[in-house]
């Protein structure tokens, strides 16, 4: 497909050339092939995805919808709309572009279905809702292309399940539809080609690889003092970070959590002696506040923006000089994604600085740098499609038009995550969508589908009542956030949301930091936390949710450092001395070995293991092991986990760690623990909401988190008693095992431990154990601001014991 004259003139006017991968994407489109483009940030990836559409619409004008663009974020779609309209206006092309998201007015959405633009930018959730309207079938009939941007951001998860099902439906509506995926950070291209392809036929998707860009310039910050023993915030380096901000025009400072972003913003503001304009951006802030920060960045009015993963993807600000990562990045792909926010010019290096929170994180930061230099990316793990998502999709399709059971099953099996669904399972799922299942079918409120024709293989189904379509659209969605309350001033101005459990700890007069402000609670009314600004010291809000997992490839590289003393010369002197003392006082594990140390300390007995499987897996393992220790009479007192290690203390010593780490623990203690904890109920609440069993909203009224929890707990207890094999209980178990506990990594760890455990019996604490034991002191002041001086003294005391004279 050759570029028409307006396009070649437009490139020439900017001194640009058509990149090789942009030409390859044009060629794939000319051949009618699906395509996956993997190209570095700044390589013109989005333009490459849209060029075939713009050229085709220029040569073959139409007033129909030609291309759907799907992004993981509403903000990304809006940003792409701005960037796409630029060249369209420059070349005076008669092409219309619009966005469709939760922020789009209902009037505009209705008009789009009858008079669509040529290019529609949307999200997976909004696309699913679009498919629930009868007139969407006509709107989408002539669709030529679907472009999926940042495909790695959702393909392996539930949002990817929903999008994959939507793609299967689009393919049924428009059989000639061409699928295009875009990403900068994919490791397993074959897996993504299979996910993208109709019927999982990876070979039907052409892989296009981008031109290599300049290598990024990544540095690890060396602290003015020693690298801390513990912590993951990097707050010790705020003066140095502020100095970097002062040196650059614009800096993005990434934090791994919303709470950490609030903390770092407060700390930076305290040392902002030059009063440089800085702002904060994360998902709990009010949409208008986020948009103000984005606009200020785009206009060059900010010197720094403290952000979370809310800005990981795609927003193109060419004047960002530097990206600073507070704490370790947890994966080379995430680091590359964040570095890509700087510069946005393929031929010039992006500048980044990593601020490790502690000594283990220093090793991790170096591992990430090495992985980036080696071109190594973190592999994503695809799992079977979720049943609650499938139930939501089936209901959406029923809202649009009646369907036949056999035809819909064939369509669904064309989506890669659902190749495994057979006729028997689909019949069960339809039973759930129809009436809630055996234990709930006598309740009218759960009846959602009615027969459309006589029984038999060609029987169809339709929604039982038109009002159910409106209810579905009001409650559909895959992201089930923790229950939240709005944070407002008395004048009604909304700042954003805090999670309900955090709000429950607040009383009038309490203070907390939010949206870059110190706020004093004046009262809690209904679903609002009423506040006023204050100058008093403020605590940082905490948020529920699993931490970012340390990628397996970075974990392998850190293990490699431990076993290779020659590599230690690259580390600061205090980190190097720490490892040297560990080798002297205990042992350092070789790759593949699991080191377990046991020693007495302050009257108790400690077991410290070093699996390097991430906080989520270690937290779950700690719960399981302490259960087993209780049964063995070892009288465990508690445990604490980090991304690298797990420490358990007890009244009686552990003589045989291998017995505690037996793989059978996942069959015995795991099942008992999950069933006896809140874990399964929490998972059930989420799948019940996604699957449509519980409604979050009615017209004009929104249920509180407590109301939703009460409803789901009640149904959960009924199903456990009367229908233990209910489809949603099965889905909840899958969630509990896969997402909430990192059970797959646990299984690999326990299998490895059986043959590679290295048990060291010591007389006192080891140097390697210091970082995790410091966390015990941190946990003891939970609920208050951490006293860094106190914890520093504790770490020094532990270091004296571990590394001092015998």
mmCIF file of N, CA and C in Angstrom, residues 126 353 452 470 496 544 595 781:
data_model
loop_
_atom_site.group_PDB
_atom_site.id
_atom_site.type_symbol
_atom_site.label_atom_id
_atom_site.label_comp_id
_atom_site.label_asym_id
_atom_site.label_seq_id
_atom_site.Cartn_x
_atom_site.Cartn_y
_atom_site.Cartn_z
ATOM 1 N N UNK A 126 -16.163 -0.197 27.481
ATOM 2 C CA UNK A 126 -17.101 0.563 26.659
ATOM 3 C C UNK A 126 -17.461 -0.196 25.382
ATOM 4 N N UNK A 353 16.347 7.398 36.159
ATOM 5 C CA UNK A 353 17.074 7.228 37.409
ATOM 6 C C UNK A 353 16.254 6.314 38.316
ATOM 7 N N UNK A 452 -36.274 -18.677 23.697
ATOM 8 C CA UNK A 452 -36.714 -18.032 22.470
ATOM 9 C C UNK A 452 -36.867 -19.130 21.415
ATOM 10 N N UNK A 470 -31.098 -2.337 30.695
ATOM 11 C CA UNK A 470 -30.640 -1.102 31.345
ATOM 12 C C UNK A 470 -29.859 -1.421 32.608
ATOM 13 N N UNK A 496 -11.495 13.217 45.278
ATOM 14 C CA UNK A 496 -11.211 11.862 44.847
ATOM 15 C C UNK A 496 -11.830 10.865 45.812
ATOM 16 N N UNK A 544 -6.022 -1.186 49.857
ATOM 17 C CA UNK A 544 -6.030 -2.643 49.785
ATOM 18 C C UNK A 544 -5.482 -3.064 48.429
ATOM 19 N N UNK A 595 17.648 -21.211 50.129
ATOM 20 C CA UNK A 595 18.334 -21.080 51.407
ATOM 21 C C UNK A 595 17.317 -20.869 52.518
ATOM 22 N N UNK A 781 4.752 -0.688 64.409
ATOM 23 C CA UNK A 781 4.189 0.654 64.475
ATOM 24 C C UNK A 781 3.135 0.861 63.394
#
